[in-house]
Short mmCIF file of C-alpha atoms in Angstrom, two decimals:
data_model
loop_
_atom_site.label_atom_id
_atom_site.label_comp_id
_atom_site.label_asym_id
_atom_site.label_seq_id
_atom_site.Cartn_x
_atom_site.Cartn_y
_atom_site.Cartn_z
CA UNK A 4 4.38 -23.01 3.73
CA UNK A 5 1.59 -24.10 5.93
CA UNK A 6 -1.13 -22.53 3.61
CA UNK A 7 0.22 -24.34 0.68
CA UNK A 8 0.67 -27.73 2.55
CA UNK A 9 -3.31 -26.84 3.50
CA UNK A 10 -4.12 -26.97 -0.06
CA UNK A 11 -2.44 -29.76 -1.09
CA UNK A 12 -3.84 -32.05 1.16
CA UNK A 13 -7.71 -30.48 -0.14
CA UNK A 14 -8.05 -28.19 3.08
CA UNK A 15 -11.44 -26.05 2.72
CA UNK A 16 -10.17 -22.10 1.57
CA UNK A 17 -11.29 -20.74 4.40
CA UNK A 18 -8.92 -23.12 6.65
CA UNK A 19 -5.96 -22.33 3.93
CA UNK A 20 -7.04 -18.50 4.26
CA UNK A 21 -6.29 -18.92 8.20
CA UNK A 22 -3.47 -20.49 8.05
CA UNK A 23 -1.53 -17.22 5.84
CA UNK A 24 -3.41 -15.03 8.33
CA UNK A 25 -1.74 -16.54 10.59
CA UNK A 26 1.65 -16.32 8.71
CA UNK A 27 1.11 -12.71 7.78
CA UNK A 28 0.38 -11.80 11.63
CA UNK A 29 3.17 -13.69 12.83
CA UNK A 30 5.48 -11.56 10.01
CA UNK A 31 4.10 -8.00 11.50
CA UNK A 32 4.82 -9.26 14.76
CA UNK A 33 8.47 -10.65 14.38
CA UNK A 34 9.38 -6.99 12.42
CA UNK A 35 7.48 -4.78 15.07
CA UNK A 36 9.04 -6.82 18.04
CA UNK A 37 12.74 -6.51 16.88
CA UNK A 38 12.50 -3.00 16.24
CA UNK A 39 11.32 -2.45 19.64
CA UNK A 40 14.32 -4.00 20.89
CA UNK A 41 16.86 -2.95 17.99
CA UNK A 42 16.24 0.08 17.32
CA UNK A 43 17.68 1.42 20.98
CA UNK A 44 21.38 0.52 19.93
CA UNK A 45 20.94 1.01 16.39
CA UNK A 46 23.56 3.40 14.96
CA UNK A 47 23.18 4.62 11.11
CA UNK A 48 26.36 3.51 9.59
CA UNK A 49 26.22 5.76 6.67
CA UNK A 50 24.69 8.85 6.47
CA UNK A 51 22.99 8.37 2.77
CA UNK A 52 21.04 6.02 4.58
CA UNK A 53 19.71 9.09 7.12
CA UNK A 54 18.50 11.16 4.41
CA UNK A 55 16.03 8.40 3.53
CA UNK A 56 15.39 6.84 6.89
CA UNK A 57 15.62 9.42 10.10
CA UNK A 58 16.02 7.32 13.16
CA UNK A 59 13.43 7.80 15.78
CA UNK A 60 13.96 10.28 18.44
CA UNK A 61 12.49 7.53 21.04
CA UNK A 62 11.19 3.73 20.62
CA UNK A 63 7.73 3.38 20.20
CA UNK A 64 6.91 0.12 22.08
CA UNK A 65 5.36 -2.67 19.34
CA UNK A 66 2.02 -3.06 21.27
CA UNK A 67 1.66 0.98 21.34
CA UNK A 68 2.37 1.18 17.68
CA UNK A 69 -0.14 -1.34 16.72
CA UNK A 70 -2.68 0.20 19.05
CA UNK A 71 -2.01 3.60 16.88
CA UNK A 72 -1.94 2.03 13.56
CA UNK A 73 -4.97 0.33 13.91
CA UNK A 74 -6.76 3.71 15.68
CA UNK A 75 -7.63 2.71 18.95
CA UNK A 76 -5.45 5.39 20.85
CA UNK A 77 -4.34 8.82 19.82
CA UNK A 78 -1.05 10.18 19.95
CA UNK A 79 -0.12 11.36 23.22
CA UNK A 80 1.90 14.45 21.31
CA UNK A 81 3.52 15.67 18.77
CA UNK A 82 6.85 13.89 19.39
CA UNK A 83 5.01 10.69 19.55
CA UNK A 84 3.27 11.26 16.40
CA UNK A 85 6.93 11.80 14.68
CA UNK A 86 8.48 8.96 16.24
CA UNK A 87 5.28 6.39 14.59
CA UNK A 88 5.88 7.75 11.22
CA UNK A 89 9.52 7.36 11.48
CA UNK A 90 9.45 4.01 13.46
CA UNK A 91 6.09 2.99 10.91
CA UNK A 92 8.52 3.21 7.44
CA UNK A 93 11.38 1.01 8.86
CA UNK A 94 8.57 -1.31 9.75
CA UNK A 95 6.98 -1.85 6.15
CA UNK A 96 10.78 -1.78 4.70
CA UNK A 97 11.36 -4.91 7.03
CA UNK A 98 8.39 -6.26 6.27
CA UNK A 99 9.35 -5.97 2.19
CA UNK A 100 11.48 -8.85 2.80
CA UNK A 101 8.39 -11.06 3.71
CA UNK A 102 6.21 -9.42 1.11
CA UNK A 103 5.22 -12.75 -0.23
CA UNK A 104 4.38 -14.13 3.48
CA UNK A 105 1.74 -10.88 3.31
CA UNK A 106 0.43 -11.33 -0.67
CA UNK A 107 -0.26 -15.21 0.76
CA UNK A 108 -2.46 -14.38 3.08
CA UNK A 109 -3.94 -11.64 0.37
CA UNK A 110 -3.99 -13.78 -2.16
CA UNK A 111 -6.14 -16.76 0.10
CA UNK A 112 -8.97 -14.23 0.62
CA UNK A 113 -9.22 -14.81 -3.26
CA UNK A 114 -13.40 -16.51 -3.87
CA UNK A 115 -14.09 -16.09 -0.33
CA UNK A 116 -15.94 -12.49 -0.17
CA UNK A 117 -14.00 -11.42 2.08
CA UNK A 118 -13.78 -8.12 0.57
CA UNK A 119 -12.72 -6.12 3.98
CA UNK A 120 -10.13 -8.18 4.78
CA UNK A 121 -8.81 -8.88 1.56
CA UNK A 122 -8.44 -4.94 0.94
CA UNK A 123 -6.48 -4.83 4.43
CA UNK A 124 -4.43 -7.49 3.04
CA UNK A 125 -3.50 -5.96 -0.32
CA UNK A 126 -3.03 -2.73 1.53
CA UNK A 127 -0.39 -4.25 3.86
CA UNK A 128 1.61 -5.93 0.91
CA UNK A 129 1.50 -2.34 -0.92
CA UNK A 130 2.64 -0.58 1.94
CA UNK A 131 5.84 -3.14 2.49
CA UNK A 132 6.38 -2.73 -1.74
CA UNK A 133 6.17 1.02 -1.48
CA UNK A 134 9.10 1.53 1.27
CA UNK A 135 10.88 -1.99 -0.28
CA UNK A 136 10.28 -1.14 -3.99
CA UNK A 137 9.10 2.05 -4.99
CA UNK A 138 8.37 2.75 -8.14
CA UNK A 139 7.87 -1.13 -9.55
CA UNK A 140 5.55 -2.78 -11.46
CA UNK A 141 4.56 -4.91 -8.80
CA UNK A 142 3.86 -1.96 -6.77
CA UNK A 143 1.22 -0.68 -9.36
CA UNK A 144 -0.38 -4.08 -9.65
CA UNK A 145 -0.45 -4.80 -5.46
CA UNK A 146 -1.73 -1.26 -5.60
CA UNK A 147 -4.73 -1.97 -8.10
CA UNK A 148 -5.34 -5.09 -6.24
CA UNK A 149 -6.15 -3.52 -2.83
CA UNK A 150 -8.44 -0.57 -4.48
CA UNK A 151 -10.08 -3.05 -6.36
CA UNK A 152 -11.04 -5.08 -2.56
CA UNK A 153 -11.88 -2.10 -1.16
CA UNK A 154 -14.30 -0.90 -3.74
CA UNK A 155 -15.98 -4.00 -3.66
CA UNK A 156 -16.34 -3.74 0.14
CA UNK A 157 -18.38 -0.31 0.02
CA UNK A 158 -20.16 -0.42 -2.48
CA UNK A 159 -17.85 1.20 -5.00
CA UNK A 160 -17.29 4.76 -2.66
CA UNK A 161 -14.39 5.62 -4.30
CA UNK A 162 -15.27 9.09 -3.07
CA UNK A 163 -14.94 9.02 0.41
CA UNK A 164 -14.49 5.37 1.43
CA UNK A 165 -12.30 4.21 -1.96
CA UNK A 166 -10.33 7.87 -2.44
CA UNK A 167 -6.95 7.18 -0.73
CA UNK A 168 -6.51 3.68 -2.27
CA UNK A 169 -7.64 5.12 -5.49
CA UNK A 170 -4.99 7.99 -5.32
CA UNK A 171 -2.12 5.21 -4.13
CA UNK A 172 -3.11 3.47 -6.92
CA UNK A 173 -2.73 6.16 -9.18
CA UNK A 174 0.66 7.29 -7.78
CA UNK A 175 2.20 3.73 -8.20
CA UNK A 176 0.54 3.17 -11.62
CA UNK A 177 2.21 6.96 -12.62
CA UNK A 178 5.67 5.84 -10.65
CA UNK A 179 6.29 2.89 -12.51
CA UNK A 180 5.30 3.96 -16.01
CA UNK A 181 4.56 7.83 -15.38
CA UNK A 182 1.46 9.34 -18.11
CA UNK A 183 -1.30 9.70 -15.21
CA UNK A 184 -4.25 8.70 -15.39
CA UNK A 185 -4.10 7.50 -19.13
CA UNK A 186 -1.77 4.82 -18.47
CA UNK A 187 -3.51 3.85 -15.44
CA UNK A 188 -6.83 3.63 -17.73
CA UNK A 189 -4.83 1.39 -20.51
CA UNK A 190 -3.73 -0.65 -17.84
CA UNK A 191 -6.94 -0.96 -15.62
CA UNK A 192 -10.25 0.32 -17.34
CA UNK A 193 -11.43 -3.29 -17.72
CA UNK A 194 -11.49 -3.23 -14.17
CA UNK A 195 -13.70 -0.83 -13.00
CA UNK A 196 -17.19 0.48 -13.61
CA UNK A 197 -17.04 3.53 -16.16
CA UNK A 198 -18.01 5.97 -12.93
CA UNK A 199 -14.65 4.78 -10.99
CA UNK A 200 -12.33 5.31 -14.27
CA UNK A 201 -13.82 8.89 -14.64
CA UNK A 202 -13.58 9.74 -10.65
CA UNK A 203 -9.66 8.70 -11.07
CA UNK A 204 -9.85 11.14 -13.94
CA UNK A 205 -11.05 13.64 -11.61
CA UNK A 206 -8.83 12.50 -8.53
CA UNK A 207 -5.43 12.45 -10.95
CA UNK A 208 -6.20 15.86 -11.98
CA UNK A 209 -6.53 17.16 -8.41
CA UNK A 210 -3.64 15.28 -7.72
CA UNK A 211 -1.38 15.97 -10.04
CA UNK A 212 -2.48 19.96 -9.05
CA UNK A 213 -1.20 19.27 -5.52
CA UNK A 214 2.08 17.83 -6.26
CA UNK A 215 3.19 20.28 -9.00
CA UNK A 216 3.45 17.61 -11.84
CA UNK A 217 3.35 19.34 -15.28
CA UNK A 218 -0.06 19.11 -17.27
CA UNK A 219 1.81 17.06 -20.03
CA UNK A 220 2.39 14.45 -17.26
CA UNK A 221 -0.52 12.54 -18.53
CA UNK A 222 -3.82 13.26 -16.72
CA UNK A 223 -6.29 15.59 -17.72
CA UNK A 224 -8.58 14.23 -20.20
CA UNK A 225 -7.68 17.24 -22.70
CA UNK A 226 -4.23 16.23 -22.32
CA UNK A 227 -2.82 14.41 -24.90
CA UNK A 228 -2.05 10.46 -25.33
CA UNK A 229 1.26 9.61 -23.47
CA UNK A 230 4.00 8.05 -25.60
CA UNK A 231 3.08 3.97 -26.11
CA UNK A 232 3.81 1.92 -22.52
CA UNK A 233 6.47 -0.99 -23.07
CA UNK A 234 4.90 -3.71 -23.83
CA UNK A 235 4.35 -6.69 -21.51
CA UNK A 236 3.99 -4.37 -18.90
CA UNK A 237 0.88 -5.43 -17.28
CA UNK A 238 0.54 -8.70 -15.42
CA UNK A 239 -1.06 -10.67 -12.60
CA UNK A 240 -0.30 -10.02 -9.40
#
């Protein structure tokens, strides 16, 4: 809300751009600070909801857990390390219901080249969609977005540097209208050089190997075309 009363009194981007940093930080911060002091007393009400969400066996304090996240501290052992990745998913599925609050602040980075921090951005609102809305359109397209900022930030590396956005971008792209990489490329191709498309050739096929999807699942580039994708499909994010 303050970003878009920024703009409509002429504010410079960059000022609008802080302001729904600002927003997006204080979201992270609200979600990470009332699990720390929820999640004690929290009792699963149903157990359908435990097969999808396993409690933590101990709190991880916020500050801790955004000291891990970002990679300044290692885990101290193996029980911590399980209690971030189960404490880490609640946090992005809170944080789905302020996705917009986090594609704000990704979509102000927009003309500014800003091209770390507006892959960090996109990466946060995918990370929310993915535990909030798996599977969704709007998934694939967050998804696209953030590879695209972070190819553009090193130099297109989607090797080393680009590969797990790349592969996250391929899994939501294959989640929301499965065929691989072939849907992905009707979707996308105009987006990338003609070296990225064929590395996500090569990165679907390893990855379709590791999960145990069947060849026909759209892929390989001997495989053949997947059946037509509904149409309207693709769209802005």
């Amino acid at each position: 809300a303050a970003a878009a009363g920024a703009k409509v009194e002429g504010a410079e981007p960059s000022a609008i751009a802080a302001l729904a940093e600002e927003a997006a930080e204080l979201a992270e911060v609200t979600v990470a600070m009332a699990l720390e002091r929820r999640l004690p007393g929290f009792l699963v009400a149903e157990r359908e909801a435990e097969r999808h969400y396993v409690l933590p066996e101990r709190v991880v304090p916020a500050a801790r857990m955004a000291s891990l996240r970002e990679g300044f501290d290692k885990f101290a052992d193996l029980a911590e390390e399980e209690a971030f990745k189960r404490q880490e998913r609640l946090h992005w599925l809170l944080l789905g219901g302020l996705a917009n609050v986090l594609r704000g602040h990704a979509l102000s980075l927009r003309g500014l080249n800003r091209f770390v921090d507006s892959a960090l951005a996109w990466t946060r609102v995918s990370n929310a969609l993915a535990e909030a809305i798996p599977g969704s359109e709007l998934l694939s397209i967050v998804a696209c977005e953030a590879l695209m900022a972070k190819l553009l930030s090193c130099h297109l590396d989607f090797r080393k540097a680009g590969r797990e956005l790349m592969r996250r971008s391929l899994l939501a792209c294959h989640g929301a209208y499965s065929g691989g990489w072939r849907v992905w490329r009707q979707f996308h191709e105009q987006a990338f050089a003609p070296s990225v498309v064929r590395g996500a050739a090569e990165l679907w096929a390893e990855t379709r190997r590791s999960l145990g999807l069947p060849a026909d699942d759209g892929g390989d580039e001997d495989s053949p075309e997947p059946l037509a994708v509904a149409a309207g499909a693709k769209g802005q994010a």
